[in-house]
PDB file of C-alpha atoms in Angstrom:
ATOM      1  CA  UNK A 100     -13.339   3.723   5.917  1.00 64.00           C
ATOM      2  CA  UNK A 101     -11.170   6.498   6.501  1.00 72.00           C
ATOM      3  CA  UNK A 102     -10.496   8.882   2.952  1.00 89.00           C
ATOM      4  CA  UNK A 103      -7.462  10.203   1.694  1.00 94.00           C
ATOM      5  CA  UNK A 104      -7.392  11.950  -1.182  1.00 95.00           C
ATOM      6  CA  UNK A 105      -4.469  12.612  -3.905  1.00 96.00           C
ATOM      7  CA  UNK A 106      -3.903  15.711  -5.931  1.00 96.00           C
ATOM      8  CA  UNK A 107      -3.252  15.805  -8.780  1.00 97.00           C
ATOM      9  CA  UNK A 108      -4.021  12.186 -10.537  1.00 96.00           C
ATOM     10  CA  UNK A 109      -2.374  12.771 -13.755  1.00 97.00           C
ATOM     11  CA  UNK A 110       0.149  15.432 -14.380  1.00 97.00           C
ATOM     12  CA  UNK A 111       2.584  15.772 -17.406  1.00 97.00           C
ATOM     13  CA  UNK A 112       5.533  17.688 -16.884  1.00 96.00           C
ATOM     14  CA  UNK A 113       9.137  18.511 -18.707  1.00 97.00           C
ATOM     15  CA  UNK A 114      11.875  17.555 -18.103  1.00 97.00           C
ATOM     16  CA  UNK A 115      13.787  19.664 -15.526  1.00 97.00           C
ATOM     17  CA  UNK A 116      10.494  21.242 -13.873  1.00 97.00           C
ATOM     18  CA  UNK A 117       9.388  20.243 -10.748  1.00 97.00           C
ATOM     19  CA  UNK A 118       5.568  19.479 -10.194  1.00 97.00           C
ATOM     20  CA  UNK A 119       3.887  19.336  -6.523  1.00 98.00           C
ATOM     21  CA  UNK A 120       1.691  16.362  -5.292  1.00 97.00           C
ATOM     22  CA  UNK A 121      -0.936  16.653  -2.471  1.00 97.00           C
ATOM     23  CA  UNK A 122      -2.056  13.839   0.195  1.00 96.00           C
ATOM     24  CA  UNK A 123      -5.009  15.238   2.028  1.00 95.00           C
ATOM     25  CA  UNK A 124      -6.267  13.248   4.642  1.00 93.00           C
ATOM     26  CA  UNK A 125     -10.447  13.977   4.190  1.00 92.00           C
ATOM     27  CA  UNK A 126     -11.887  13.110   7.546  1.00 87.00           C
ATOM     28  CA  UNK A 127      -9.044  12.382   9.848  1.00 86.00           C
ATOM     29  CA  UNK A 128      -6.258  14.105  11.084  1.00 87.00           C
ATOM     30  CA  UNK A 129      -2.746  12.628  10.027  1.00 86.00           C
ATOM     31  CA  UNK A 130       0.589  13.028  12.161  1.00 83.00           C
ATOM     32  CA  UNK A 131       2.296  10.809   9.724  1.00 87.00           C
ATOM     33  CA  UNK A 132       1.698   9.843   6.087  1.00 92.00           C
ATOM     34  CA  UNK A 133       3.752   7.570   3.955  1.00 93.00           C
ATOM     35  CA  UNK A 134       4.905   8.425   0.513  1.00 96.00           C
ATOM     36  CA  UNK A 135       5.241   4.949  -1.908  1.00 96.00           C
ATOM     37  CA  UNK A 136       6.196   5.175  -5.884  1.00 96.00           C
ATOM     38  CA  UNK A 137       5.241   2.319  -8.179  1.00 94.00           C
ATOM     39  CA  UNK A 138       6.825   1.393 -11.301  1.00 92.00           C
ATOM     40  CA  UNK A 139       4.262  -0.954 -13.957  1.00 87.00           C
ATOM     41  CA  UNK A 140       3.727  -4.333 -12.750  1.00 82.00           C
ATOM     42  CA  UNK A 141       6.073  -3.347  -9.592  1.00 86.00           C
ATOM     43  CA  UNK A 142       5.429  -3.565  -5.551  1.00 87.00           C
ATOM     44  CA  UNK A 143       4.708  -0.595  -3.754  1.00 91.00           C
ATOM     45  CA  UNK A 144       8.089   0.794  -2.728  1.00 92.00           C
ATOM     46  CA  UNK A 145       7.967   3.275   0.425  1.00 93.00           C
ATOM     47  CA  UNK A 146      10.003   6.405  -0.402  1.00 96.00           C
ATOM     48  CA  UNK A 147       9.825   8.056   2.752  1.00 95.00           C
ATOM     49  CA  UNK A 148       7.690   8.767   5.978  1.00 91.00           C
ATOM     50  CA  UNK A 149       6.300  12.170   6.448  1.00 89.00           C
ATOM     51  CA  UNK A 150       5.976  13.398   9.785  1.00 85.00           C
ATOM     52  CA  UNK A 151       3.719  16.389  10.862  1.00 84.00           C
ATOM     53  CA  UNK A 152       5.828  19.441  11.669  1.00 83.00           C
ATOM     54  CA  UNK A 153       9.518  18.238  11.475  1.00 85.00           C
ATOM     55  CA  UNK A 154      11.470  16.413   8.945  1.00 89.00           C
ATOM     56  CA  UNK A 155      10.471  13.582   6.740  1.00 92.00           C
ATOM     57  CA  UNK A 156      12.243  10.206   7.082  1.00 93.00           C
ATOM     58  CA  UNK A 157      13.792   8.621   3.777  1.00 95.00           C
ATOM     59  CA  UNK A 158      14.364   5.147   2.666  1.00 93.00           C
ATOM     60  CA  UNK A 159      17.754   4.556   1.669  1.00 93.00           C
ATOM     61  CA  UNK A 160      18.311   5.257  -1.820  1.00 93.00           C
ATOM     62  CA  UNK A 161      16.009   8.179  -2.210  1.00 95.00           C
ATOM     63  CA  UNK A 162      17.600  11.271  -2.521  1.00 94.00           C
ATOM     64  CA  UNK A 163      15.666  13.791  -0.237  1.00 93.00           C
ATOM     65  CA  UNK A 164      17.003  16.778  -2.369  1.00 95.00           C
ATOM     66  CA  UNK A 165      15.447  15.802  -5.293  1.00 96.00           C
ATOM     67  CA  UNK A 166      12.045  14.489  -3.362  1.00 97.00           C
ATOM     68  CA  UNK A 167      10.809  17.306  -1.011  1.00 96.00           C
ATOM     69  CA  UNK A 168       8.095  16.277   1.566  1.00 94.00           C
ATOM     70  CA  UNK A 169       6.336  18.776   3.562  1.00 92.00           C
ATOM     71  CA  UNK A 170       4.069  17.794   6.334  1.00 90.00           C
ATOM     72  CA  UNK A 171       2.948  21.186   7.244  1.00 83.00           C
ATOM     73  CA  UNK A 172      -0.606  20.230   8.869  1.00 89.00           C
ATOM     74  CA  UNK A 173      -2.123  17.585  10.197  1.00 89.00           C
ATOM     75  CA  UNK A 174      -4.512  16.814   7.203  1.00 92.00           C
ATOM     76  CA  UNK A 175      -1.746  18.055   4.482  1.00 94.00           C
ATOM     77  CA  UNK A 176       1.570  16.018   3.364  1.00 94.00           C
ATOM     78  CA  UNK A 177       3.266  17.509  -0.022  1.00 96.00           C
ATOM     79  CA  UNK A 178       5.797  15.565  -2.164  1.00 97.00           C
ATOM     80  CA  UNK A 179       7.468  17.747  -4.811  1.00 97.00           C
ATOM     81  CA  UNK A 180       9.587  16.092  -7.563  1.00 97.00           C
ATOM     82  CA  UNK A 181      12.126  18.524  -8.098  1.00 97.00           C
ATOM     83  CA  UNK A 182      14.323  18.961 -11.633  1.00 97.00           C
ATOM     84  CA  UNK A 183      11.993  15.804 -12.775  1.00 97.00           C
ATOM     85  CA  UNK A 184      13.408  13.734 -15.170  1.00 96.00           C
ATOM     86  CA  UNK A 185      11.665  10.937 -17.531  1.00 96.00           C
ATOM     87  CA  UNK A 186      13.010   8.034 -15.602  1.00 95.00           C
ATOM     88  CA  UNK A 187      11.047   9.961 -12.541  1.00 96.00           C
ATOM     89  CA  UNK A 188       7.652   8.580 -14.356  1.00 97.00           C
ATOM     90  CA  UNK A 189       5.941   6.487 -12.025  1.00 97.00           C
ATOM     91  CA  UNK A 190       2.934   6.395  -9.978  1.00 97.00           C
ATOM     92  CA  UNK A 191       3.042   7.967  -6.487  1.00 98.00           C
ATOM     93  CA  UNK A 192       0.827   6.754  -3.488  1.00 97.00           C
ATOM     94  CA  UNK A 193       0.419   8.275  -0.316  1.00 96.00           C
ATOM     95  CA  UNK A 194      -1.236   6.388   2.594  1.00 93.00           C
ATOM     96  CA  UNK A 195      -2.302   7.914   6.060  1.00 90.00           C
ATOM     97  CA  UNK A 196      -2.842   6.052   9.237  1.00 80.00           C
ATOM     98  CA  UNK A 197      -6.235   7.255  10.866  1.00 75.00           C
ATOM     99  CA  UNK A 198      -4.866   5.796  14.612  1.00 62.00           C
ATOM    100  CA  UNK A 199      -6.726   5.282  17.651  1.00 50.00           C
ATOM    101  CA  UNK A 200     -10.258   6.042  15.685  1.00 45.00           C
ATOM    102  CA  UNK A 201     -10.123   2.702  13.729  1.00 45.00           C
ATOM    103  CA  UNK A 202      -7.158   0.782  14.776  1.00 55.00           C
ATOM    104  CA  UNK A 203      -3.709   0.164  12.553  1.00 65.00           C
ATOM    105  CA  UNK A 204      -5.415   0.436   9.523  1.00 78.00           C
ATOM    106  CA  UNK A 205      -3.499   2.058   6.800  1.00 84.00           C
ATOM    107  CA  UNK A 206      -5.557   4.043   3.962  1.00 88.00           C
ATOM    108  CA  UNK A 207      -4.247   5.076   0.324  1.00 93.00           C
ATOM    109  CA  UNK A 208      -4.902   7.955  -1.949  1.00 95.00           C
ATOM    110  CA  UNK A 209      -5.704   7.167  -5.425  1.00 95.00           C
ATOM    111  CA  UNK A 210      -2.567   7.939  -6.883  1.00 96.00           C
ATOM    112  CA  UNK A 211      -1.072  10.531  -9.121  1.00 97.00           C
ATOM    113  CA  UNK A 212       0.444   9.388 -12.783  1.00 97.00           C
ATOM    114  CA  UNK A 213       3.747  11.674 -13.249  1.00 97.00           C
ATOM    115  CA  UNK A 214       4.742  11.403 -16.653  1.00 97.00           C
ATOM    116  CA  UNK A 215       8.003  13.487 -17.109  1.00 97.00           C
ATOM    117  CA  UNK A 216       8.892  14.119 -21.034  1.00 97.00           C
TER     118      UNK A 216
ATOM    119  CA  UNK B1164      16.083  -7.879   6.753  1.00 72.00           C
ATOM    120  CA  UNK B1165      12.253  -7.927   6.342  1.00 73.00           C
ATOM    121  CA  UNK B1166      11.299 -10.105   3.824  1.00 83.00           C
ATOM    122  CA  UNK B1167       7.284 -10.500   2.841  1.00 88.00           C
ATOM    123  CA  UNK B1168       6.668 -13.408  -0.003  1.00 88.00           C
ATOM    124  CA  UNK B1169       3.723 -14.061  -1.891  1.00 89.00           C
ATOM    125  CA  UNK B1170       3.107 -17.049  -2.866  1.00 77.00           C
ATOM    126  CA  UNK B1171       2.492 -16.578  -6.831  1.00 79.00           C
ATOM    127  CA  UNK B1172       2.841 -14.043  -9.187  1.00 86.00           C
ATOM    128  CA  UNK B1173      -0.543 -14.512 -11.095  1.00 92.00           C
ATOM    129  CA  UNK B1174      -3.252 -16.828 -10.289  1.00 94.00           C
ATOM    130  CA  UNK B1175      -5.197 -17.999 -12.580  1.00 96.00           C
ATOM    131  CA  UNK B1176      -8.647 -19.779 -11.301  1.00 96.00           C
ATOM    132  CA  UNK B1177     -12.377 -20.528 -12.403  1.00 97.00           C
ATOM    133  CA  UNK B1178     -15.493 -18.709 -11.476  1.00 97.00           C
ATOM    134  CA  UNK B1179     -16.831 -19.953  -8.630  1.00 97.00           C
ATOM    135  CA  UNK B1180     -14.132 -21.774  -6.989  1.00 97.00           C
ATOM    136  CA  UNK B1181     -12.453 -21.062  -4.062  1.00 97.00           C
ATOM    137  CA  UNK B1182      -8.997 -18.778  -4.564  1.00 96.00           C
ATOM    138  CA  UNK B1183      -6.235 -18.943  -2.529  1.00 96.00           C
ATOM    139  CA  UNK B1184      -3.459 -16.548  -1.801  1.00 96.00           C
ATOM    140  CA  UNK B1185      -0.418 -17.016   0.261  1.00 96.00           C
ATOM    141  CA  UNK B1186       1.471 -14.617   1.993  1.00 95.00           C
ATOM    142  CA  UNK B1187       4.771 -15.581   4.006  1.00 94.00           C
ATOM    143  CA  UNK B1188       7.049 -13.096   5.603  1.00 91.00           C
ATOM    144  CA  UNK B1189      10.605 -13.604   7.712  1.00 88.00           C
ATOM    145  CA  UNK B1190      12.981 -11.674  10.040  1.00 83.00           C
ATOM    146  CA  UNK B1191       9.646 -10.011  11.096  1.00 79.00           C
ATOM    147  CA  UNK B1192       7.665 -10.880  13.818  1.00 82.00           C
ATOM    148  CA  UNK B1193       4.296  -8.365  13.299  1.00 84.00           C
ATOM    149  CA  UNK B1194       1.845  -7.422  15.533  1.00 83.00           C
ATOM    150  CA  UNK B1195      -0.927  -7.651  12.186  1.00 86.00           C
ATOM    151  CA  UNK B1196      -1.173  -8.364   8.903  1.00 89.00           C
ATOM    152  CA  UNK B1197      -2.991  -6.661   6.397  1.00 91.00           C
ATOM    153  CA  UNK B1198      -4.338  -7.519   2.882  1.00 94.00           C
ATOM    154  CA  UNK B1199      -5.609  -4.704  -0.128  1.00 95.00           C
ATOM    155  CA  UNK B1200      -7.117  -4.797  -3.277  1.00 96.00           C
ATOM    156  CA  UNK B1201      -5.312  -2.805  -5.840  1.00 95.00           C
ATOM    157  CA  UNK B1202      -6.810  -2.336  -9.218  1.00 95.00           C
ATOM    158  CA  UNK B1203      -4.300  -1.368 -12.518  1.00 91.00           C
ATOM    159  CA  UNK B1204      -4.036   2.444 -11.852  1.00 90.00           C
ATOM    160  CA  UNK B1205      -5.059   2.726  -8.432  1.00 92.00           C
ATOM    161  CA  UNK B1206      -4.001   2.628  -5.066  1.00 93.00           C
ATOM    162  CA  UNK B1207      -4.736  -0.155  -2.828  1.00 93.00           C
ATOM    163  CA  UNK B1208      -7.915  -0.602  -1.092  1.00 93.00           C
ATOM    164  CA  UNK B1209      -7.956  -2.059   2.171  1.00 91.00           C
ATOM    165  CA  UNK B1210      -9.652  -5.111   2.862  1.00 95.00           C
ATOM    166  CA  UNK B1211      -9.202  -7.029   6.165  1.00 93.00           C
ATOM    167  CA  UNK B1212      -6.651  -6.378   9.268  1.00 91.00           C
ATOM    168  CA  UNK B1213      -6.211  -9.791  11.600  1.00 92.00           C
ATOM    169  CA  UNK B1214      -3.918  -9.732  14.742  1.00 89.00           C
ATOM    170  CA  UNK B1215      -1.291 -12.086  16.391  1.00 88.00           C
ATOM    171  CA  UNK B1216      -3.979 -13.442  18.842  1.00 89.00           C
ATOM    172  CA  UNK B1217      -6.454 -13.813  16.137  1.00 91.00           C
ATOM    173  CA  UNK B1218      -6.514 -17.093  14.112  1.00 88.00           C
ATOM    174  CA  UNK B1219      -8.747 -16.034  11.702  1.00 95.00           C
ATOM    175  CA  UNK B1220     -11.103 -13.373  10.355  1.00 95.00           C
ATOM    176  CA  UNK B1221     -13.818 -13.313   7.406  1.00 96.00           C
ATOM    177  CA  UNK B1222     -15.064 -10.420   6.054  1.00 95.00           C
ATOM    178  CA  UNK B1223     -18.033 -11.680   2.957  1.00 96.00           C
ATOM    179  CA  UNK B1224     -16.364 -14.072   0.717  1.00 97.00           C
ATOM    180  CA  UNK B1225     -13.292 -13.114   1.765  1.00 97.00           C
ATOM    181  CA  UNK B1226     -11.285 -15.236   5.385  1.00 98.00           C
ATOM    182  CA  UNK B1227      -8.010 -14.485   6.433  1.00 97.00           C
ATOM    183  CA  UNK B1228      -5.766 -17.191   8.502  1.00 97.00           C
ATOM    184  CA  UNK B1229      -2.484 -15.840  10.444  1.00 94.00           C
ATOM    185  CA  UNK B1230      -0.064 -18.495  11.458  1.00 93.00           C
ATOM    186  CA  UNK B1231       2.524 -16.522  13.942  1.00 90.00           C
ATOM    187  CA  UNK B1232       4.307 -20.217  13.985  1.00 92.00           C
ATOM    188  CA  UNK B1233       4.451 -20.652  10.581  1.00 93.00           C
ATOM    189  CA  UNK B1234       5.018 -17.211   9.264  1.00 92.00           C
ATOM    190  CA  UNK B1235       2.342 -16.973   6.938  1.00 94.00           C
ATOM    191  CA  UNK B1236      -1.026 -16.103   6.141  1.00 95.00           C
ATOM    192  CA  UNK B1237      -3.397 -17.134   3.764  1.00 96.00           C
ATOM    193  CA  UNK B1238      -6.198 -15.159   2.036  1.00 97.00           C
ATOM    194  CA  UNK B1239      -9.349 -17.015   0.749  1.00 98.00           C
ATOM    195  CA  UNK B1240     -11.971 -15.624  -1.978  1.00 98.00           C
ATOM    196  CA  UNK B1241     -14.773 -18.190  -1.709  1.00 97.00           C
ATOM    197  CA  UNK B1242     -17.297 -18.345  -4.955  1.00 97.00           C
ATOM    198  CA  UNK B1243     -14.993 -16.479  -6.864  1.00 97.00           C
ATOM    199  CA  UNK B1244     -16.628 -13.673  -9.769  1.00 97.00           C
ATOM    200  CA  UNK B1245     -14.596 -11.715 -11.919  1.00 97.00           C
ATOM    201  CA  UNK B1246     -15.120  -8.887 -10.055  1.00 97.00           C
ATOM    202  CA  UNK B1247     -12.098 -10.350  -8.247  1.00 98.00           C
ATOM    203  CA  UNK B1248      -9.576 -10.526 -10.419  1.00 98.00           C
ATOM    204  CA  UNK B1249      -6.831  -7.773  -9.030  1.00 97.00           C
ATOM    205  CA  UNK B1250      -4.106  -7.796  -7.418  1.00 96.00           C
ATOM    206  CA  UNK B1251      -3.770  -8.565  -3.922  1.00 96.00           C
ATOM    207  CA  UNK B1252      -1.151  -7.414  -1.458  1.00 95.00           C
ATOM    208  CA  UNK B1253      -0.302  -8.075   2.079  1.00 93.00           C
ATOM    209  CA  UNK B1254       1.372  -6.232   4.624  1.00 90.00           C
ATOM    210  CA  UNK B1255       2.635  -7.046   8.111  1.00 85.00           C
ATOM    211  CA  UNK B1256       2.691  -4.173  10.364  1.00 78.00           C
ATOM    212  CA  UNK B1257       3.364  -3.441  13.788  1.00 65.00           C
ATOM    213  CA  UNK B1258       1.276  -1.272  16.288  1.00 58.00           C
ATOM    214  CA  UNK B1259       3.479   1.900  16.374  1.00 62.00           C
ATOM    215  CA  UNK B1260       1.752   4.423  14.467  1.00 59.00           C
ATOM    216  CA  UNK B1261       5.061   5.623  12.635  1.00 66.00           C
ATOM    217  CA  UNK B1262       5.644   2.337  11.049  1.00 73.00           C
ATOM    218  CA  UNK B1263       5.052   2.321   7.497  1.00 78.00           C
ATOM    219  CA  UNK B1264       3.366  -1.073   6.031  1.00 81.00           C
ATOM    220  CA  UNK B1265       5.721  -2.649   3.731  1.00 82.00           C
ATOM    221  CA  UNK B1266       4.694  -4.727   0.814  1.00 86.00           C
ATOM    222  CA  UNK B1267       5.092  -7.704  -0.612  1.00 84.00           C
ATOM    223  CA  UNK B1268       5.013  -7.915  -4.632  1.00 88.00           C
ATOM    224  CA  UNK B1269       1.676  -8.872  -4.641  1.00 93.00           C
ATOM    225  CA  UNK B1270      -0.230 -11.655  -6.496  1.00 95.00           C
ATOM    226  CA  UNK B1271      -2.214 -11.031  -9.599  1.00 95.00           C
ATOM    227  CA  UNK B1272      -5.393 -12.838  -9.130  1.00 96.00           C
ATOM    228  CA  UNK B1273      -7.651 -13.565 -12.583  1.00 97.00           C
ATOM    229  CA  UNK B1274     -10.986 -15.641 -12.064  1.00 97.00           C
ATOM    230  CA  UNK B1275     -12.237 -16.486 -15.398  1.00 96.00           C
ATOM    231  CA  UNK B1276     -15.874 -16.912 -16.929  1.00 93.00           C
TER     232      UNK B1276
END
């Protein structure tokens, strides 16, 4: 299947830094990725929708201040925790749709562990 | 407002046997479903996509059922190993390429020895 790749997979930060995470889409090109966090033993919850060259679309409840997507190619989606705090640990997924190549299938990056102290 | 329910939490369920998952959803009427694999720590790996018009799909040990009528569909690991044990997650979708999948809470599957 399609790859998408996460970067990093495990990042420790302080508190009131901001740390970057990259969804690279390996062998397909990507108009829109999809940004989920995951608390332990939690669903995926979709944060927001990243959309190649314009703005990214939020869920409600997450501030878009504080979680800064950029979508700036079509094989490149950024999230970037700003001022993290420790309740901001979580694990982060991004997922890409490959589209017409095979179909509706949605793949995942591995995840990256942000552990904010 | 979308609402995807699985049917269990954690399953627990002996080598070899046949497991069964359960996936129900409401206010939705999706275009697909989709089921993934997620290990602790990882994201989800996909493992089978089945359409409206499609009353079932198999993949291996693994056969998916979609009931449109009924709401649901059901996810079947036949011979069960421990390899299995994760947690599985499905996902109703619909064909616009902008629409994110959303999840259900999944249902932590455990085949024992």
């Amino acid at each position: 299947g399609a790859v998408v790749s996460q970067h990093p997979s495990r990042v420790i930060c302080k508190s009131g830094t901001s740390v970057k995470i990259e969804c690279r889409s390996l062998d397909f090109q990507a108009t829109t990725m999809f940004w989920y966090r995951q608390f332990p033993k939690q669903s995926l919850m979709l944060m927001a929708t990243s959309n190649e060259g314009s703005k990214a679309t939020y869920e409600q409840g997450v501030e878009k201040d504080k979680f800064l997507i950029n979508h700036a190619s079509l094989t490149l989606s950024t999230l970037t925790v700003t001022s993290a705090h420790p309740e901001d640990s979580s694990f982060y997924i991004c997922s890409a749709r490959p589209g017409l190549i095979t179909g509706n299938t949605i793949y995942f990056g591995e995840g990256s562990w942000l552990t904010v102290v | 407002s979308q609402k995807i329910e699985q049917n269990s939490e954690a399953l627990n369920i002996q080598e070899g046997k046949t497991a069964t998952l359960t996936c129900n959803y409401t206010n939705y009427s999706p275009a697909y479903l989709q089921w993934y694999r997620q290990d602790p720590g990882r994201g989800p790996v996909f493992l089978l996509l089945i359409r409206e018009n499609e009353k079932e799909k198999r993949k291996e040990r693994l056969k998916v059922t979609f009931d449109t009528t009924l709401k649901q569909s059901l996810f079947h690991i036949t011979a069960s190993q421990p390899a299995d044990s994760a947690t599985y997650l499905c996902a109703p979708g619909g064909d616009s390429g902008n629409t994110p999948l959303v999840f259900g809470k999944g249902t932590r599957l455990s085949v024992i020895a």
